[in-house]
mmCIF file of C-alpha atoms in Angstrom:
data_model
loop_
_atom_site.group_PDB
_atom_site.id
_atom_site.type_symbol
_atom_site.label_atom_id
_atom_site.label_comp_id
_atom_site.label_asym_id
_atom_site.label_seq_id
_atom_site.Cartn_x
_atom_site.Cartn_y
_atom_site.Cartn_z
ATOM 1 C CA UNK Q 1 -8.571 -21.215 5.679
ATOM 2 C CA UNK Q 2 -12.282 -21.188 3.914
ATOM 3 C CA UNK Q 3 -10.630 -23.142 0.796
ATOM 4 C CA UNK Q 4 -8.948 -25.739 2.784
ATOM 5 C CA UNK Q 5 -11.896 -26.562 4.848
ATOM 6 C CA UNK Q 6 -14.133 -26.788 1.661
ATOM 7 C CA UNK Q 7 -11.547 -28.697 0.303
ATOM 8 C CA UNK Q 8 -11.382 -31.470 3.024
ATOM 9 C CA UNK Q 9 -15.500 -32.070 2.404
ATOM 10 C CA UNK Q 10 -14.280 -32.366 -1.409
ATOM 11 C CA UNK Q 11 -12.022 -35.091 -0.443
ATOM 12 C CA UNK Q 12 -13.862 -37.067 2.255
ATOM 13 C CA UNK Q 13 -17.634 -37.216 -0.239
ATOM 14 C CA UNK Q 14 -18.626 -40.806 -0.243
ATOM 15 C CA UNK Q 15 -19.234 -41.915 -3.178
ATOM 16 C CA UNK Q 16 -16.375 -39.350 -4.687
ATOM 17 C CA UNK Q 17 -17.889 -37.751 -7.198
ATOM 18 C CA UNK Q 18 -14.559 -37.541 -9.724
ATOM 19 C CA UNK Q 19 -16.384 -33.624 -10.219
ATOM 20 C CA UNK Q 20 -12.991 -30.932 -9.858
ATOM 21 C CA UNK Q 21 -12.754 -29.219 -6.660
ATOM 22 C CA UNK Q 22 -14.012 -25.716 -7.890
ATOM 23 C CA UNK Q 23 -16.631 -27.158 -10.397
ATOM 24 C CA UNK Q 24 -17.864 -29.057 -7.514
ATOM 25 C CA UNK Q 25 -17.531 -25.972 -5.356
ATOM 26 C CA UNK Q 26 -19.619 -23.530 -7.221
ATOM 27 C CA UNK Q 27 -21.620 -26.081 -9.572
ATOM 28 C CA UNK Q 28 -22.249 -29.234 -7.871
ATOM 29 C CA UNK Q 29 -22.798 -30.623 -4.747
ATOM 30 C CA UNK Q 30 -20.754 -28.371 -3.022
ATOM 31 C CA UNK Q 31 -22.756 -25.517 -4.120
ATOM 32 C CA UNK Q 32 -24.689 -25.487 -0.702
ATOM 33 C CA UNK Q 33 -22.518 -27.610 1.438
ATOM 34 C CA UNK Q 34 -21.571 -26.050 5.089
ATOM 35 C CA UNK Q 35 -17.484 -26.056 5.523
ATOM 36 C CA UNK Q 36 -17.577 -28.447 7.909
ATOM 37 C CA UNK Q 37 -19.977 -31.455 8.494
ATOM 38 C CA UNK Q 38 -21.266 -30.441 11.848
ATOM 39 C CA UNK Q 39 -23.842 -33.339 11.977
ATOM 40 C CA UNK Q 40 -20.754 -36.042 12.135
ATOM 41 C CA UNK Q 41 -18.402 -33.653 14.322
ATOM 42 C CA UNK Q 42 -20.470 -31.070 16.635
ATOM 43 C CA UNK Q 43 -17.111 -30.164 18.934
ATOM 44 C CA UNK Q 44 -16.433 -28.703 15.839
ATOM 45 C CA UNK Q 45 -18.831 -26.303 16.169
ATOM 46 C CA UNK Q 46 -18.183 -25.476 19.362
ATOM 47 C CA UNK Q 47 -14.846 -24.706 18.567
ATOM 48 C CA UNK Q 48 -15.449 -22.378 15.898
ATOM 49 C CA UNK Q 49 -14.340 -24.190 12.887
ATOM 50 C CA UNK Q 50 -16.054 -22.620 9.565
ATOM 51 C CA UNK Q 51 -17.932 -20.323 11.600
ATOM 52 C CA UNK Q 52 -16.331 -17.046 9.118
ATOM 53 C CA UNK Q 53 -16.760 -19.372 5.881
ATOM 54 C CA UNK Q 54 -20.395 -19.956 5.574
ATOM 55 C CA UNK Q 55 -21.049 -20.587 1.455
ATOM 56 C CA UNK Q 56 -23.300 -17.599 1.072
ATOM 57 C CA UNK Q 57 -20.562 -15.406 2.587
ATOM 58 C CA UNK Q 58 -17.789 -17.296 0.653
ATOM 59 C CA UNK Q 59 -19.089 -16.900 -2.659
ATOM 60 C CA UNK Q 60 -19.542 -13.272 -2.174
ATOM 61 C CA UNK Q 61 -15.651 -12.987 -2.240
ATOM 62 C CA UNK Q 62 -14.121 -12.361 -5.757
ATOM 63 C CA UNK Q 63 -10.952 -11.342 -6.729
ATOM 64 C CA UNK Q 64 -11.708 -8.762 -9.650
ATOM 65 C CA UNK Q 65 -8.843 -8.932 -12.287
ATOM 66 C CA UNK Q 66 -7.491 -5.694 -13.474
ATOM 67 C CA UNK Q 67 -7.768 -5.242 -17.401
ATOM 68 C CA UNK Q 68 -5.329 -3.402 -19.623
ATOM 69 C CA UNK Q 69 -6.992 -0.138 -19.270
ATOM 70 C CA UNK Q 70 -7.390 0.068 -15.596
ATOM 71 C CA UNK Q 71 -3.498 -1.108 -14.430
ATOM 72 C CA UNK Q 72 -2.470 2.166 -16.516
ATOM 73 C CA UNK Q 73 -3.241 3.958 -13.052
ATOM 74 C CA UNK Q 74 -0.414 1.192 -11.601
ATOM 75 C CA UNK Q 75 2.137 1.720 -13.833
ATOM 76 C CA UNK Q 76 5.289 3.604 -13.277
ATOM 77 C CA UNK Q 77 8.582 4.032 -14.416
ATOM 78 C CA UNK Q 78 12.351 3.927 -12.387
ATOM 79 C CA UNK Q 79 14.262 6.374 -13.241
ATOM 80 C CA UNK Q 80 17.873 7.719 -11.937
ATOM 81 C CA UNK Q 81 17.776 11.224 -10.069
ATOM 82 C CA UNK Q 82 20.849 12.457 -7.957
ATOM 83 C CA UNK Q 83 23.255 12.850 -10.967
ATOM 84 C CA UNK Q 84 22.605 8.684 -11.413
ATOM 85 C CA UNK Q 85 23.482 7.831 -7.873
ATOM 86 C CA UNK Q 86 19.766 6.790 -6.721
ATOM 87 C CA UNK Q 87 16.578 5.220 -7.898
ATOM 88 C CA UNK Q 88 13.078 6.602 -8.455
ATOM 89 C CA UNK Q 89 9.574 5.314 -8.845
ATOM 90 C CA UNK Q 90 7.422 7.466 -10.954
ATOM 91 C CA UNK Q 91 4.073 6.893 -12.329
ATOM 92 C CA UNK Q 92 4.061 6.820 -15.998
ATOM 93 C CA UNK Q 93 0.683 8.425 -16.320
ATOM 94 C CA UNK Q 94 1.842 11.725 -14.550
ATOM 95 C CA UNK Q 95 5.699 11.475 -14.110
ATOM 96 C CA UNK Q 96 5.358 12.227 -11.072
ATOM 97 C CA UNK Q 97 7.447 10.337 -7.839
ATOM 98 C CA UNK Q 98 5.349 8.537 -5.499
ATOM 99 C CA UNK Q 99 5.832 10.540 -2.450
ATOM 100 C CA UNK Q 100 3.332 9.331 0.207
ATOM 101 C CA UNK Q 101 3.268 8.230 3.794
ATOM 102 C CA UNK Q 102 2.812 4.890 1.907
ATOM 103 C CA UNK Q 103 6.724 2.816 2.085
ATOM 104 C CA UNK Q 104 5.735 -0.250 1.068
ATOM 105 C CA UNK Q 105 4.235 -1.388 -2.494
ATOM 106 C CA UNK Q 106 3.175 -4.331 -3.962
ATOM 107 C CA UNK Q 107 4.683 -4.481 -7.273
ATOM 108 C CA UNK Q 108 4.758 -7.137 -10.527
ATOM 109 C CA UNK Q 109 7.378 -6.827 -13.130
ATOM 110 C CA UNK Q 110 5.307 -8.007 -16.205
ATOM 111 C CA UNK Q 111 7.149 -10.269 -19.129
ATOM 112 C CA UNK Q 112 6.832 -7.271 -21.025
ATOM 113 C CA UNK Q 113 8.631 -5.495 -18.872
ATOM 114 C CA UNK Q 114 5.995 -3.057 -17.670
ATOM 115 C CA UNK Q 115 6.114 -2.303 -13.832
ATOM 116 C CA UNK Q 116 3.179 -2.045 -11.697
ATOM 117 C CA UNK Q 117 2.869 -0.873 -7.819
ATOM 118 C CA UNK Q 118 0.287 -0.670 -5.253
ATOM 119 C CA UNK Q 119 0.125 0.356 -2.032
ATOM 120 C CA UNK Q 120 0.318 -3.233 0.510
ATOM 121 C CA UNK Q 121 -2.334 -1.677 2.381
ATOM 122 C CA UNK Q 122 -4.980 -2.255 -0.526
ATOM 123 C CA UNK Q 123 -7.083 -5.195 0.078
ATOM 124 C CA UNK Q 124 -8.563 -5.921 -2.465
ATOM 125 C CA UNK Q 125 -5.873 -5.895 -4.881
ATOM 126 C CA UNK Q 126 -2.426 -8.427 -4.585
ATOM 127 C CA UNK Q 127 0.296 -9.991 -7.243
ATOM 128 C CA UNK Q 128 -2.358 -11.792 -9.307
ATOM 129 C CA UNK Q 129 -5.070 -9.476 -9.773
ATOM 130 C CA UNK Q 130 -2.712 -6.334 -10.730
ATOM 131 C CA UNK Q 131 -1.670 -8.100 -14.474
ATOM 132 C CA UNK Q 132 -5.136 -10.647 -14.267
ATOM 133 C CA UNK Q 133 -2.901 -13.660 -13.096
ATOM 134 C CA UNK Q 134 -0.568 -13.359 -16.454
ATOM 135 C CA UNK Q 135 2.968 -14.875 -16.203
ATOM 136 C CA UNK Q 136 5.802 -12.242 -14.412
ATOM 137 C CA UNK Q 137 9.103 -11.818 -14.252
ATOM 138 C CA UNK Q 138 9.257 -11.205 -10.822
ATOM 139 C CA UNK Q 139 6.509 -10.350 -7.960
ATOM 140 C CA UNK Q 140 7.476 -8.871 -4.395
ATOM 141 C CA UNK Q 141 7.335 -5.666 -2.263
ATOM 142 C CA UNK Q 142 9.415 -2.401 -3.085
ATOM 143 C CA UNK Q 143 10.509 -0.087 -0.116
ATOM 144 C CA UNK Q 144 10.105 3.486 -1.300
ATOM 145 C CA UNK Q 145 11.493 6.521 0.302
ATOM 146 C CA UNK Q 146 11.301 10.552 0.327
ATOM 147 C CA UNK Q 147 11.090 12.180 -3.082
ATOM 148 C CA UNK Q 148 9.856 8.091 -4.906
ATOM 149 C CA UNK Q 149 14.132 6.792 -4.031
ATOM 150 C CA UNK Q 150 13.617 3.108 -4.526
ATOM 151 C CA UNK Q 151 15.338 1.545 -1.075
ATOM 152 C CA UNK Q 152 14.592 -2.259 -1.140
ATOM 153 C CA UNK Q 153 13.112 -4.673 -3.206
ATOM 154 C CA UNK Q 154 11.830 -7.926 -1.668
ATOM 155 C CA UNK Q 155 11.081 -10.722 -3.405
ATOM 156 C CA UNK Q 156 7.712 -12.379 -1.665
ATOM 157 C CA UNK Q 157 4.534 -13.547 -3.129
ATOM 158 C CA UNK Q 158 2.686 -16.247 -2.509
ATOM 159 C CA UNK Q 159 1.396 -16.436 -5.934
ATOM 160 C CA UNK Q 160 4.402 -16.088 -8.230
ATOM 161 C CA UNK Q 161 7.128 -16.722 -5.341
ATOM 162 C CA UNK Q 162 10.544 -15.530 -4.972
ATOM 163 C CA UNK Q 163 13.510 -17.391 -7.004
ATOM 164 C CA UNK Q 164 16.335 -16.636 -7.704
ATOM 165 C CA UNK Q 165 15.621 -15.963 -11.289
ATOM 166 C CA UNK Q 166 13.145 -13.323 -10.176
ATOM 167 C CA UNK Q 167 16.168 -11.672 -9.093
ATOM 168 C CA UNK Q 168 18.082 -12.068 -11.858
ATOM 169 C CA UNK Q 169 15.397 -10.817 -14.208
ATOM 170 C CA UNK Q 170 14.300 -7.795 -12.236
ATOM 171 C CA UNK Q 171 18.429 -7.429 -11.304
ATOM 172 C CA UNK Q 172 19.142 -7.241 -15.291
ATOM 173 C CA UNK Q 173 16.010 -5.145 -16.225
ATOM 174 C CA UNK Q 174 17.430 -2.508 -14.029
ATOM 175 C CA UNK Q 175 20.873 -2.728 -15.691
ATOM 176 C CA UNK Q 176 19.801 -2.179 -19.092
ATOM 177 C CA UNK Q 177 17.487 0.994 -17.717
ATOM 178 C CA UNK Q 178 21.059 2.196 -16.516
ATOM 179 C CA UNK Q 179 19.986 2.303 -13.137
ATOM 180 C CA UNK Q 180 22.711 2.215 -10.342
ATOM 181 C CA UNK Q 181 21.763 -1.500 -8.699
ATOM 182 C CA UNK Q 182 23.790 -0.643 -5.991
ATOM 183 C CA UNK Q 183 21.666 1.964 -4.641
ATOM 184 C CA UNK Q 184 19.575 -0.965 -3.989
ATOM 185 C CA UNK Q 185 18.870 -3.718 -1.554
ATOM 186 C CA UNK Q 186 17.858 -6.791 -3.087
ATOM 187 C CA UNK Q 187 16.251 -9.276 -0.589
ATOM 188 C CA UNK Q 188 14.892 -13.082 -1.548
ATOM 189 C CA UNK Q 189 12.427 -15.238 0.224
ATOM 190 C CA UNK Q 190 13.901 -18.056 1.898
ATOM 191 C CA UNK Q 191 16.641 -15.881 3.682
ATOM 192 C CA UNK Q 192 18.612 -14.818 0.422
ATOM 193 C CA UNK Q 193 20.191 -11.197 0.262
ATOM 194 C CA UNK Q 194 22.564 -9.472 -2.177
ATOM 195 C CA UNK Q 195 25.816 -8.589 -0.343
ATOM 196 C CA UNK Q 196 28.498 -6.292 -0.673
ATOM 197 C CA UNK Q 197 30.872 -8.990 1.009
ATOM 198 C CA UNK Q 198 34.312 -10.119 -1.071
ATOM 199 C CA UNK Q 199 33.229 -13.807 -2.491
ATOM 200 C CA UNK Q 200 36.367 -14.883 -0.697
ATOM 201 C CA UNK Q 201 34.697 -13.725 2.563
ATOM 202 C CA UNK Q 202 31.461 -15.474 1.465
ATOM 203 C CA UNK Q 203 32.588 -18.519 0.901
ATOM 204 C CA UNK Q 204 34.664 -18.398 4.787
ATOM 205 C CA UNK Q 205 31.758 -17.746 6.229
ATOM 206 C CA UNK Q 206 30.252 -21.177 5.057
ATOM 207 C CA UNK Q 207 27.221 -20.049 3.916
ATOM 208 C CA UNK Q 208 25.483 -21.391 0.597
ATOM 209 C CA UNK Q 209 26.706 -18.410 -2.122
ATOM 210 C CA UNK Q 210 25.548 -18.647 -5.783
ATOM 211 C CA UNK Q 211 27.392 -16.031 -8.298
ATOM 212 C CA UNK Q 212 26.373 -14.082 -11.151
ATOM 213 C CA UNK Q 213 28.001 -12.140 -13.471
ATOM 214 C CA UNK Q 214 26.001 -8.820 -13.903
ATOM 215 C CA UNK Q 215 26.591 -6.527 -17.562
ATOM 216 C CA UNK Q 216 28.622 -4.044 -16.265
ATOM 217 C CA UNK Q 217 31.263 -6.204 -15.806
ATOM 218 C CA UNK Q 218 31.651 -6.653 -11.722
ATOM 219 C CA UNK Q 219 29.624 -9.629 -9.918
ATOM 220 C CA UNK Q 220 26.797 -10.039 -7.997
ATOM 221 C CA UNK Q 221 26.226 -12.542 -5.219
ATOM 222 C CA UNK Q 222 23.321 -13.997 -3.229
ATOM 223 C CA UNK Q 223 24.640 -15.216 0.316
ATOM 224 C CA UNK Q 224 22.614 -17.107 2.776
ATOM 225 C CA UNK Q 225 21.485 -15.162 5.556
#
């Protein structure tokens, strides 16, 4: 809300300056500007608008980027447990399950293939700042159970955003851990979901289906909610 009101007074300046929105935000006129221009439009004021986004509060807000050394603590592992049949998250720096009250995590799946988690309830930490904003593979929430058993994994950030291929990539990384997938729920922004169903009952249904083969040899299907 603070960004897109600052961002309107960027737009309407007379004479446009041609500065870029955050240089002008934190170097040039902007620097002191209030977020809305309550001299031209005082209902505004009255209403409320900007009252939470004054500049000296705003600039006080800073997303702090984690480094390599201090994601270590975010790190884990999935591993099978129940001869195979299930999935477990484990942190890499103790081995141990994560085994909270906490059932839903944050996590990013890294290019490198390193997988980090943190509980949604932290604040001050989301996608971007867990791997500093770096490219991913795939960005969501996991669902985790009794004893660390992985349950769900959704696919929803607003920074790297659920696709398909973040499915696909996070879907194959797990297959060549030789992890049983189908211990899992898979679930895409947009209303996507990985279904048991026969892809002759998919298609009767008349719902948008797109196939993929998987390496163990079955398929895998994403069917329109």
């Amino acid at each position: 809300m603070c960004f897109s009101l600052y961002h309107r007074r960027w737009m309407e300046q007379e004479p446009f300056s041609g500065v870029p929105f955050y240089d002008w935000l934190d170097f040039g006129s902007g620097k002191n500007i209030t977020p809305v221009d309550y001299e031209a439009h005082p209902e505004l004021r009255n209403r409320g608008w900007g009252i939470d986004c004054p500049k000296e509060k705003f600039n006080d807000r800073k997303l702090h980027y984690l480094n390599q050394e201090e994601r270590k603590q975010y790190a884990v592992d999935l591993t099978p447990f129940k001869n195979g049949e299930l999935v477990r998250v484990t942190y890499q720096k103790s081995g141990a399950p994560i085994d909270d009250d906490t059932e839903v995590y944050l996590f990013v799946l890294s290019i490198d293939g390193m997988l980090y988690v943190i509980p949604d309830a932290h604040q001050s930490i989301g996608h971007s700042t867990l791997i500093a904003s770096e490219p991913a593979l795939a960005a969501g929430e996991l669902l985790i159970g009794k004893k660390g058993r992985l349950e769900d994994v959704e696919f929803s950030s607003g920074h790297y955003r659920g696709r398909v291929s973040s499915f696909v990539a996070m879907y194959n990384w797990m297959i060549d851990l030789g992890l049983n997938t189908s211990s899992v729920d898979f679930e895409l922004r947009g209303g996507w979901n990985v279904t048991a169903k026969s892809k002759r009952d998919a298609l009767k249904s008349g719902k948008k289906v797109v196939f993929l083969e998987n390496n163990g040899g079955g398929e895998v299907f994403l069917v329109e909610k």
